Amino acid sequence: MKSILHLKFIALYIIFGFLCLFTTATLTTQLITSRLMEDTSKTLYREATLIASDYLPSYFSDDSSLYAVQSQLAAMRLYLESSLWFVDASGTMITSSNLEGTSSPEKIDAFNPAEIGGNQYISGTYHGYFDEEVITVMAPVTEGFSTKGYLLIHSPVSVIDERCRPIMIPVYITLGAIYALSFIFLLGFHYFVYRPLRQISEAARQYALGNLTYEIPVRTHDEMGYLSASLNYMAAQLKDMDDYQKKIVANVSHDFRSPLTSIKGYLEAMADGTIPPELYEKYIGIILFETERLTDLTRDLLTLNEFDTKELLLDKQEFDIQETVKDTAASFEAVCTPRHISIELLLMPGSVIVYADRRKIQQVLYNLIDNAIKFSDADSTVTVEINEKNDKTFVSVKDQGIGIPKKNLNKIWERFYKSDLSRGKDKKGTGLGLSIVKEVIQAHDEHINVVSTEGVGTEFIFSLQRVQ
């Protein structure tokens, strides 16, 4: 299996680093440069206003010479690292102090003192007089309540860029540290997401191949750990179901094979003359008996299948459970008479109305009474008793038979379970009767219990919803 997901996250990590670097180099640099330009323009404008109001008006009042003005502008040029132009109201250059490599015109073409507008500065080459971008601020020089001229300060943007570079170095260092630390998240993803997910994927592949013994190690209690535990539980359930199905197939095969072998053997013996015609009636009776076993087994399997496929629909209704007990007990007369087994009914006075599926409950009674008779000795009694307590009706079926060994009590509800005593005493049983009984009672949301003592007898007691 290729580690595609792992490679995708590594690729995303690299792309994330590139985008961080690109964003920092463009957006952060632009933001810092813009901020520095605003701060520089404020400083230049403040200095221009100071010079224009304190030093330059004396030129127009003849208190200062042109040389003094030039000296002042030269000093400010060094201090501000900018070119300073002193012009009259029409834009004619009075004097200037320029940075190295720059010059000033004799007159500014199309000079407009209002071109800066409401801003403190404008940026550009200022009418094409500079070869690089500059920040230009302008302050009026007034004398005698009239504007005599203007002071223009031009500061190269390259100076601001040079100031920006040292500021960006710590930013890049911080970005590199953050990117390195973010590698921890990639490691966390690898150990807490990718590795468990890979184990889960491997488990799914093993389960698909039929290896239900594969178990995912559960080391955490988060969603991944819960998913791993759920898959382990699912695999265990599937394995149990698989083992159960194999057991079902083996038991069904055994119970079908025995009567089919008998039927085939007797028919072949009758066909080849091994069994004489005068004995046909006897062996046809045996064949019919084995056929009845197959019919009972098929019917019981279909009944259990209704429960397994969740297709069992209970037709609940109100009926007299005592009448159902009487009818069911009467159907065993032909079985009980040859063995001198009596069925004693201990019923309540009047009617006992319950709310349940009458046909299914009659099947429960039939299976329990049939089992009681099957495991009873001759000349014994099977007792069916009805009792009421609170909102429940309790039905008891008790025999005086061989009893059930204590170690086998929990196994009697298993499908196809037959004790050795059962097989020795009656080979007709399918081993599904008690399974059907339990499924029916549980479908009614009721309970069934068993009390048994070896050599004394067995009693089954189940409850039903009583109608007041």
Short mmCIF file of C-alpha atoms in Angstrom, two decimals:
data_model
loop_
_atom_site.label_atom_id
_atom_site.label_comp_id
_atom_site.label_asym_id
_atom_site.label_seq_id
_atom_site.Cartn_x
_atom_site.Cartn_y
_atom_site.Cartn_z
CA MET A 1 0.00 0.00 0.00
CA LYS A 2 1.46 3.32 -1.06
CA SER A 3 1.83 6.07 1.53
CA ILE A 4 -0.12 8.53 -0.60
CA LEU A 5 -1.77 10.28 2.34
CA HIS A 6 1.60 10.73 4.03
CA LEU A 7 3.10 12.24 0.88
CA LYS A 8 0.12 14.55 0.52
CA PHE A 9 0.66 16.00 3.98
CA ILE A 10 4.40 16.43 3.34
CA ALA A 11 3.54 18.24 0.10
CA LEU A 12 1.04 20.41 1.94
CA TYR A 13 3.67 21.18 4.57
CA ILE A 14 6.15 22.32 1.90
CA ILE A 15 3.49 24.37 0.12
CA PHE A 16 2.52 25.93 3.46
CA GLY A 17 6.15 26.99 4.03
CA PHE A 18 6.41 28.48 0.53
CA LEU A 19 3.15 30.41 0.95
CA CYS A 20 4.29 31.75 4.34
CA LEU A 21 7.59 32.91 2.85
CA PHE A 22 5.90 34.45 -0.20
CA THR A 23 3.27 36.22 1.91
CA THR A 24 5.86 37.59 4.31
CA ALA A 25 8.17 38.75 1.51
CA THR A 26 5.35 40.59 -0.27
CA LEU A 27 2.59 41.59 2.08
CA THR A 28 4.71 42.18 5.20
CA THR A 29 7.34 44.14 3.26
CA GLN A 30 4.66 46.25 1.63
CA LEU A 31 2.94 46.94 4.95
CA ILE A 32 6.20 47.90 6.66
CA THR A 33 7.24 50.09 3.70
CA SER A 34 3.90 51.85 3.71
CA ARG A 35 4.18 52.44 7.42
CA LEU A 36 7.71 53.79 7.09
CA MET A 37 6.64 56.09 4.23
CA GLU A 38 3.89 57.54 6.39
CA ASP A 39 6.25 58.07 9.32
CA THR A 40 8.92 59.58 7.03
CA SER A 41 6.44 61.91 5.37
CA LYS A 42 5.24 63.13 8.77
CA THR A 43 8.83 63.80 9.83
CA LEU A 44 9.64 65.59 6.55
CA TYR A 45 6.49 67.67 6.69
CA ARG A 46 7.17 68.64 10.29
CA GLU A 47 10.75 69.68 9.42
CA ALA A 48 9.61 71.50 6.26
CA THR A 49 7.02 73.44 8.21
CA LEU A 50 9.59 74.32 10.88
CA ILE A 51 12.16 75.59 8.35
CA ALA A 52 9.52 77.40 6.26
CA SER A 53 8.18 79.27 9.27
CA ASP A 54 11.38 79.95 11.27
CA TYR A 55 14.23 80.42 8.78
CA LEU A 56 13.08 81.15 5.25
CA PRO A 57 10.73 84.15 5.83
CA SER A 58 13.77 86.23 6.84
CA TYR A 59 15.04 85.92 3.26
CA PHE A 60 12.10 87.90 1.94
CA SER A 61 12.49 90.55 4.66
CA ASP A 62 16.17 90.95 3.79
CA ASP A 63 17.19 89.85 7.29
CA SER A 64 19.04 86.81 5.92
CA SER A 65 21.27 86.47 2.89
CA LEU A 66 21.00 83.81 0.21
CA TYR A 67 24.21 82.29 1.53
CA ALA A 68 22.68 81.84 4.98
CA VAL A 69 19.65 80.15 3.43
CA GLN A 70 21.89 77.86 1.39
CA SER A 71 23.85 76.92 4.50
CA GLN A 72 20.67 76.11 6.37
CA LEU A 73 19.35 73.96 3.52
CA ALA A 74 22.70 72.18 3.21
CA ALA A 75 22.65 71.32 6.88
CA MET A 76 19.09 70.01 6.62
CA ARG A 77 20.05 67.99 3.51
CA LEU A 78 22.64 66.11 5.53
CA TYR A 79 20.27 65.68 8.45
CA LEU A 80 17.25 64.52 6.43
CA GLU A 81 19.20 62.75 3.61
CA SER A 82 16.90 64.56 1.19
CA SER A 83 16.99 67.21 -1.54
CA LEU A 84 15.56 70.61 -0.51
CA TRP A 85 14.22 73.15 -3.03
CA PHE A 86 13.38 76.73 -2.14
CA VAL A 87 11.16 78.31 -4.82
CA ASP A 88 9.09 81.45 -5.11
CA ALA A 89 5.33 81.52 -5.55
CA SER A 90 5.60 80.87 -9.31
CA GLY A 91 7.92 77.86 -8.97
CA THR A 92 11.16 79.62 -9.90
CA MET A 93 14.09 78.13 -8.06
CA ILE A 94 15.61 80.50 -5.49
CA THR A 95 18.16 78.06 -4.13
CA SER A 96 18.45 74.32 -3.51
CA SER A 97 20.54 71.69 -1.78
CA ASN A 98 20.54 68.41 -3.67
CA LEU A 99 21.68 64.92 -2.88
CA GLU A 100 24.59 63.57 -4.85
CA GLY A 101 23.53 62.51 -8.33
CA THR A 102 20.46 64.77 -8.41
CA SER A 103 19.90 68.33 -9.68
CA SER A 104 17.21 70.98 -9.56
CA PRO A 105 15.60 72.90 -12.43
CA GLU A 106 15.64 76.67 -12.76
CA LYS A 107 11.86 76.62 -12.69
CA ILE A 108 9.38 73.86 -11.95
CA ASP A 109 7.19 73.27 -14.97
CA ALA A 110 3.47 73.51 -14.34
CA PHE A 111 4.11 74.22 -10.70
CA ASN A 112 0.93 73.82 -8.65
CA PRO A 113 1.19 74.22 -4.87
CA ALA A 114 -2.19 72.50 -4.48
CA GLU A 115 -1.15 69.25 -6.20
CA ILE A 116 -0.48 67.49 -2.88
CA GLY A 117 -4.07 68.16 -1.89
CA GLY A 118 -5.21 66.84 1.47
CA ASN A 119 -2.28 64.43 1.72
CA GLN A 120 0.91 65.19 3.51
CA TYR A 121 3.02 63.88 0.64
CA ILE A 122 3.09 62.61 -2.92
CA SER A 123 5.31 59.88 -4.30
CA GLY A 124 6.84 59.47 -7.72
CA THR A 125 9.61 61.15 -9.77
CA TYR A 126 8.04 64.60 -9.23
CA HIS A 127 7.42 65.82 -12.76
CA GLY A 128 10.26 63.61 -14.03
CA TYR A 129 13.05 65.56 -12.28
CA PHE A 130 14.29 62.45 -10.45
CA ASP A 131 15.49 59.10 -11.79
CA GLU A 132 14.06 57.17 -8.85
CA GLU A 133 10.90 57.34 -6.78
CA VAL A 134 10.89 60.02 -4.09
CA ILE A 135 8.56 61.25 -1.37
CA THR A 136 7.79 64.95 -1.80
CA VAL A 137 6.42 67.26 0.91
CA MET A 138 5.72 70.96 0.53
CA ALA A 139 5.41 73.79 3.07
CA PRO A 140 4.50 77.43 2.26
CA VAL A 141 6.85 80.29 3.22
CA THR A 142 4.82 83.29 4.36
CA GLU A 143 5.94 86.82 5.14
CA GLY A 144 3.64 89.71 5.93
CA PHE A 145 0.52 87.53 5.78
CA SER A 146 1.22 86.53 2.18
CA THR A 147 2.81 83.43 0.63
CA LYS A 148 6.13 84.39 -0.85
CA GLY A 149 7.42 80.95 -1.74
CA TYR A 150 7.53 77.22 -0.93
CA LEU A 151 9.96 74.74 0.52
CA LEU A 152 9.97 71.32 -1.15
CA ILE A 153 11.71 68.31 0.41
CA HIS A 154 12.35 65.22 -1.75
CA SER A 155 13.37 62.04 0.11
CA PRO A 156 14.34 58.94 -1.97
CA VAL A 157 12.18 55.87 -1.38
CA SER A 158 15.38 53.76 -1.61
CA VAL A 159 16.36 55.15 1.79
CA ILE A 160 13.12 53.78 3.19
CA ASP A 161 13.77 50.40 1.53
CA GLU A 162 17.18 50.29 3.19
CA ARG A 163 15.52 50.97 6.54
CA CYS A 164 13.00 48.21 5.83
CA ARG A 165 15.59 45.47 5.22
CA PRO A 166 16.98 45.36 8.78
CA ILE A 167 13.42 45.21 10.09
CA MET A 168 12.57 42.24 7.84
CA ILE A 169 15.53 40.14 9.00
CA PRO A 170 13.98 39.38 12.44
CA VAL A 171 10.69 38.73 10.67
CA TYR A 172 12.29 36.10 8.43
CA ILE A 173 14.10 34.55 11.41
CA THR A 174 10.80 34.35 13.33
CA LEU A 175 9.06 32.87 10.30
CA GLY A 176 11.79 30.24 9.97
CA ALA A 177 11.46 29.33 13.64
CA ILE A 178 7.66 29.06 13.35
CA TYR A 179 7.98 26.91 10.24
CA ALA A 180 10.48 24.64 12.01
CA LEU A 181 8.22 24.36 15.04
CA SER A 182 5.25 23.57 12.80
CA PHE A 183 7.13 20.41 11.86
CA ILE A 184 5.95 19.14 15.24
CA PHE A 185 2.41 19.12 13.85
CA LEU A 186 3.59 16.96 10.95
CA LEU A 187 5.17 14.54 13.41
CA GLY A 188 2.00 14.62 15.50
CA PHE A 189 -0.06 13.80 12.44
CA HIS A 190 2.30 10.92 11.63
CA TYR A 191 2.12 9.35 15.07
CA PHE A 192 -1.46 10.14 16.08
CA VAL A 193 -3.30 9.97 12.75
CA TYR A 194 -1.28 8.38 9.96
CA ARG A 195 0.12 5.37 11.84
CA PRO A 196 -3.22 4.40 13.48
CA LEU A 197 -4.98 4.93 10.14
CA ARG A 198 -2.44 2.71 8.41
CA GLN A 199 -2.99 0.00 11.02
CA ILE A 200 -6.75 0.31 10.57
CA SER A 201 -6.33 0.05 6.77
CA GLU A 202 -4.16 -3.05 7.22
CA ALA A 203 -6.78 -4.53 9.53
CA ALA A 204 -9.52 -3.88 6.95
CA ARG A 205 -7.37 -5.64 4.34
CA GLN A 206 -6.79 -8.61 6.65
CA TYR A 207 -10.51 -8.85 7.40
CA ALA A 208 -11.29 -8.74 3.69
CA LEU A 209 -8.86 -11.66 3.20
CA GLY A 210 -10.68 -13.60 5.91
CA ASN A 211 -8.10 -13.19 8.68
CA LEU A 212 -10.47 -12.28 11.51
CA THR A 213 -7.84 -13.00 14.17
CA TYR A 214 -5.91 -9.84 13.24
CA GLU A 215 -6.10 -7.34 16.09
CA ILE A 216 -5.37 -3.61 15.99
CA PRO A 217 -3.30 -2.38 18.95
CA VAL A 218 -5.25 0.22 20.93
CA ARG A 219 -2.92 2.71 22.62
CA THR A 220 -5.10 5.81 22.90
CA HIS A 221 -8.59 6.65 24.11
CA ASP A 222 -9.43 9.18 21.40
CA GLU A 223 -11.49 8.73 18.24
CA MET A 224 -8.77 6.62 16.60
CA GLY A 225 -8.56 4.38 19.65
CA TYR A 226 -12.34 4.05 19.76
CA LEU A 227 -12.43 3.18 16.04
CA SER A 228 -9.68 0.58 16.50
CA ALA A 229 -11.48 -0.97 19.48
CA SER A 230 -14.75 -1.03 17.52
CA LEU A 231 -13.07 -2.78 14.60
CA ASN A 232 -11.49 -5.32 16.96
CA TYR A 233 -14.89 -5.96 18.50
CA MET A 234 -16.45 -6.28 15.04
CA ALA A 235 -13.77 -8.79 14.00
CA ALA A 236 -14.36 -10.81 17.18
CA GLN A 237 -18.10 -10.82 16.54
CA LEU A 238 -17.60 -11.83 12.91
CA LYS A 239 -15.24 -14.62 13.99
CA ASP A 240 -17.76 -15.85 16.53
CA MET A 241 -20.46 -15.67 13.87
CA ASP A 242 -18.23 -17.50 11.42
CA ASP A 243 -17.51 -20.22 13.99
CA TYR A 244 -21.20 -20.36 14.82
CA GLN A 245 -22.15 -20.72 11.15
CA LYS A 246 -19.61 -23.51 10.74
CA LYS A 247 -21.10 -25.21 13.77
CA ILE A 248 -24.61 -24.74 12.40
CA VAL A 249 -23.60 -26.20 9.04
CA ALA A 250 -21.90 -29.14 10.73
CA ASN A 251 -24.89 -29.86 12.98
CA VAL A 252 -27.42 -29.45 10.19
CA SER A 253 -25.34 -31.70 7.95
CA HIS A 254 -25.17 -34.31 10.69
CA ASP A 255 -28.88 -34.18 11.47
CA PHE A 256 -29.81 -34.32 7.79
CA ARG A 257 -27.28 -37.00 6.89
CA SER A 258 -28.45 -39.53 9.48
CA PRO A 259 -32.09 -39.83 8.37
CA LEU A 260 -31.14 -39.53 4.69
CA THR A 261 -28.65 -42.38 5.11
CA SER A 262 -31.32 -44.51 6.76
CA ILE A 263 -33.89 -43.72 4.07
CA LYS A 264 -31.42 -44.44 1.28
CA GLY A 265 -30.24 -47.66 2.90
CA TYR A 266 -33.72 -49.07 3.44
CA LEU A 267 -34.90 -48.10 -0.05
CA GLU A 268 -31.84 -49.69 -1.68
CA ALA A 269 -32.40 -52.83 0.41
CA MET A 270 -36.02 -52.95 -0.69
CA ALA A 271 -35.04 -52.34 -4.33
CA ASP A 272 -32.42 -55.09 -4.51
CA GLY A 273 -34.54 -57.61 -2.60
CA THR A 274 -32.50 -57.64 0.60
CA ILE A 275 -35.69 -56.75 2.45
CA PRO A 276 -38.50 -59.19 1.53
CA PRO A 277 -41.91 -57.77 0.55
CA GLU A 278 -43.55 -59.05 3.73
CA LEU A 279 -41.35 -56.63 5.75
CA TYR A 280 -42.05 -53.62 3.55
CA GLU A 281 -44.68 -52.24 5.92
CA LYS A 282 -42.23 -52.27 8.83
CA TYR A 283 -39.45 -50.46 6.97
CA ILE A 284 -41.79 -48.03 5.25
CA GLY A 285 -42.85 -47.02 8.75
CA ILE A 286 -39.18 -46.43 9.63
CA ILE A 287 -38.74 -44.39 6.45
CA LEU A 288 -41.79 -42.29 7.32
CA PHE A 289 -40.37 -41.76 10.82
CA GLU A 290 -37.07 -40.51 9.39
CA THR A 291 -38.95 -38.31 6.90
CA GLU A 292 -40.86 -36.79 9.82
CA ARG A 293 -37.52 -36.00 11.48
CA LEU A 294 -36.43 -34.13 8.36
CA THR A 295 -39.73 -32.24 8.28
CA ASP A 296 -39.43 -31.22 11.93
CA LEU A 297 -35.84 -30.11 11.44
CA THR A 298 -36.74 -28.02 8.38
CA ARG A 299 -39.69 -26.42 10.18
CA ASP A 300 -37.58 -25.54 13.21
CA LEU A 301 -34.84 -24.06 11.03
CA LEU A 302 -37.37 -21.87 9.24
CA THR A 303 -38.79 -20.74 12.58
CA LEU A 304 -35.36 -19.73 13.87
CA ASN A 305 -34.61 -17.99 10.59
CA GLU A 306 -37.56 -15.70 11.27
CA PHE A 307 -35.81 -14.52 14.42
CA ASP A 308 -32.37 -14.22 12.80
CA THR A 309 -33.62 -12.12 9.89
CA LYS A 310 -35.70 -9.92 12.24
CA GLU A 311 -38.77 -10.80 10.20
CA LEU A 312 -40.73 -12.22 13.14
CA LEU A 313 -43.93 -10.24 13.50
CA LEU A 314 -45.84 -11.05 16.64
CA ASP A 315 -49.59 -11.12 16.26
CA LYS A 316 -50.37 -10.12 19.83
CA GLN A 317 -53.89 -10.47 21.07
CA GLU A 318 -55.80 -11.15 24.27
CA PHE A 319 -56.60 -14.82 24.92
CA ASP A 320 -57.13 -17.26 27.75
CA ILE A 321 -53.81 -18.96 28.44
CA GLN A 322 -55.55 -21.74 30.37
CA GLU A 323 -57.60 -22.76 27.33
CA THR A 324 -54.38 -22.83 25.27
CA VAL A 325 -52.73 -25.04 27.90
CA LYS A 326 -55.70 -27.43 27.85
CA ASP A 327 -55.70 -27.68 24.04
CA THR A 328 -51.92 -28.22 23.88
CA ALA A 329 -51.93 -30.87 26.63
CA ALA A 330 -54.78 -32.75 24.92
CA SER A 331 -52.67 -33.12 21.76
CA PHE A 332 -50.19 -35.37 23.65
CA GLU A 333 -52.71 -38.01 24.62
CA ALA A 334 -51.55 -40.45 21.95
CA VAL A 335 -47.91 -40.06 23.06
CA CYS A 336 -48.58 -40.33 26.79
CA THR A 337 -50.98 -43.30 26.79
CA PRO A 338 -48.49 -46.03 25.70
CA ARG A 339 -46.00 -44.92 28.42
CA HIS A 340 -48.67 -44.32 31.08
CA ILE A 341 -47.58 -40.69 31.53
CA SER A 342 -50.22 -38.32 32.84
CA ILE A 343 -50.36 -34.54 32.36
CA GLU A 344 -51.64 -32.74 35.47
CA LEU A 345 -53.03 -29.23 34.98
CA LEU A 346 -53.04 -26.90 38.00
CA LEU A 347 -55.11 -23.98 36.74
CA MET A 348 -56.57 -20.80 38.22
CA PRO A 349 -60.32 -20.42 38.78
CA GLY A 350 -62.07 -18.81 35.82
CA SER A 351 -60.13 -17.35 32.91
CA VAL A 352 -56.57 -16.01 32.85
CA ILE A 353 -56.26 -13.49 30.00
CA VAL A 354 -52.82 -12.64 28.66
CA TYR A 355 -51.62 -10.38 25.86
CA ALA A 356 -49.30 -12.28 23.51
CA ASP A 357 -49.01 -14.11 20.18
CA ARG A 358 -51.24 -17.11 20.74
CA ARG A 359 -49.71 -19.30 18.04
CA LYS A 360 -46.14 -18.65 19.22
CA ILE A 361 -47.01 -19.26 22.89
CA GLN A 362 -48.77 -22.51 21.91
CA GLN A 363 -45.53 -23.53 20.17
CA VAL A 364 -43.60 -22.75 23.38
CA LEU A 365 -46.00 -24.89 25.43
CA TYR A 366 -45.79 -27.69 22.88
CA ASN A 367 -41.99 -27.75 22.92
CA LEU A 368 -41.77 -27.64 26.73
CA ILE A 369 -44.39 -30.38 27.27
CA ASP A 370 -42.82 -32.47 24.49
CA ASN A 371 -39.41 -32.21 26.20
CA ALA A 372 -40.95 -33.02 29.59
CA ILE A 373 -42.57 -36.18 28.21
CA LYS A 374 -39.44 -37.15 26.31
CA PHE A 375 -37.26 -37.09 29.45
CA SER A 376 -39.86 -38.59 31.81
CA ASP A 377 -39.96 -42.21 32.90
CA ALA A 378 -43.01 -44.37 32.36
CA ASP A 379 -45.80 -44.09 34.94
CA SER A 380 -44.78 -40.51 35.84
CA THR A 381 -46.52 -37.16 35.82
CA VAL A 382 -45.91 -33.93 33.89
CA THR A 383 -47.35 -30.90 35.71
CA VAL A 384 -48.42 -27.66 34.03
CA GLU A 385 -49.27 -24.90 36.51
CA ILE A 386 -50.61 -21.35 36.06
CA ASN A 387 -49.95 -18.61 38.65
CA GLU A 388 -50.50 -14.86 38.76
CA LYS A 389 -48.39 -12.22 40.47
CA ASN A 390 -48.80 -8.48 40.04
CA ASP A 391 -49.22 -7.81 36.29
CA LYS A 392 -47.60 -11.09 35.20
CA THR A 393 -48.87 -14.60 34.54
CA PHE A 394 -46.39 -17.40 35.17
CA VAL A 395 -46.58 -20.75 33.36
CA SER A 396 -44.65 -23.71 34.80
CA VAL A 397 -43.96 -27.04 33.04
CA LYS A 398 -42.47 -29.60 35.42
CA ASP A 399 -41.49 -33.23 34.88
CA GLN A 400 -40.23 -36.07 37.09
CA GLY A 401 -37.59 -37.15 34.62
CA ILE A 402 -33.84 -37.60 34.52
CA GLY A 403 -33.01 -33.92 35.09
CA ILE A 404 -30.26 -31.85 33.52
CA PRO A 405 -26.65 -31.94 34.76
CA LYS A 406 -25.71 -28.66 36.40
CA LYS A 407 -22.78 -28.15 34.03
CA ASN A 408 -25.15 -28.32 31.04
CA LEU A 409 -27.81 -25.87 32.25
CA ASN A 410 -26.31 -22.94 30.34
CA LYS A 411 -25.97 -24.96 27.15
CA ILE A 412 -29.55 -26.15 26.73
CA TRP A 413 -30.53 -22.90 24.97
CA GLU A 414 -27.89 -23.34 22.28
CA ARG A 415 -29.06 -24.38 18.85
CA PHE A 416 -28.55 -28.06 18.02
CA TYR A 417 -27.42 -28.77 21.57
CA LYS A 418 -28.27 -32.29 22.64
CA SER A 419 -27.05 -33.96 25.78
CA ASP A 420 -25.84 -37.51 25.59
CA LEU A 421 -28.90 -38.56 27.57
CA SER A 422 -31.09 -36.83 25.01
CA ARG A 423 -29.53 -38.66 22.11
CA GLY A 424 -29.71 -41.97 23.90
CA LYS A 425 -33.32 -41.60 24.94
CA ASP A 426 -34.82 -40.02 21.81
CA LYS A 427 -33.04 -39.65 18.51
CA LYS A 428 -35.91 -37.75 16.92
CA GLY A 429 -35.07 -34.40 18.59
CA THR A 430 -33.55 -31.65 16.45
CA GLY A 431 -31.89 -29.81 19.31
CA LEU A 432 -33.74 -26.62 18.31
CA GLY A 433 -36.83 -26.80 20.56
CA LEU A 434 -35.48 -24.88 23.54
CA SER A 435 -33.76 -22.35 21.25
CA ILE A 436 -37.13 -21.59 19.71
CA VAL A 437 -38.72 -21.33 23.16
CA LYS A 438 -36.18 -18.79 24.34
CA GLU A 439 -36.39 -16.73 21.12
CA VAL A 440 -40.19 -16.54 21.35
CA ILE A 441 -40.21 -15.51 25.02
CA GLN A 442 -37.50 -12.88 24.45
CA ALA A 443 -39.45 -11.54 21.46
CA HIS A 444 -42.30 -10.89 23.92
CA ASP A 445 -39.85 -9.05 26.24
CA GLU A 446 -40.45 -11.72 28.87
CA HIS A 447 -38.22 -14.18 30.75
CA ILE A 448 -37.86 -17.93 31.08
CA ASN A 449 -35.98 -19.81 33.83
CA VAL A 450 -35.09 -23.44 34.42
CA VAL A 451 -34.63 -25.36 37.67
CA SER A 452 -33.35 -28.92 37.42
CA THR A 453 -31.96 -31.64 39.66
CA GLU A 454 -30.50 -34.84 38.27
CA GLY A 455 -32.70 -37.85 39.01
CA VAL A 456 -35.52 -35.64 40.35
CA GLY A 457 -36.81 -33.64 37.39
CA THR A 458 -36.80 -30.30 35.57
CA GLU A 459 -39.09 -27.27 35.75
CA PHE A 460 -39.34 -24.47 33.15
CA ILE A 461 -41.10 -21.25 34.18
CA PHE A 462 -41.87 -18.37 31.81
CA SER A 463 -43.85 -15.15 32.21
CA LEU A 464 -46.47 -13.39 30.11
CA GLN A 465 -48.16 -10.01 30.25
CA ARG A 466 -51.45 -10.38 32.15
CA VAL A 467 -54.54 -8.41 31.17
CA GLN A 468 -56.30 -7.00 34.28
#
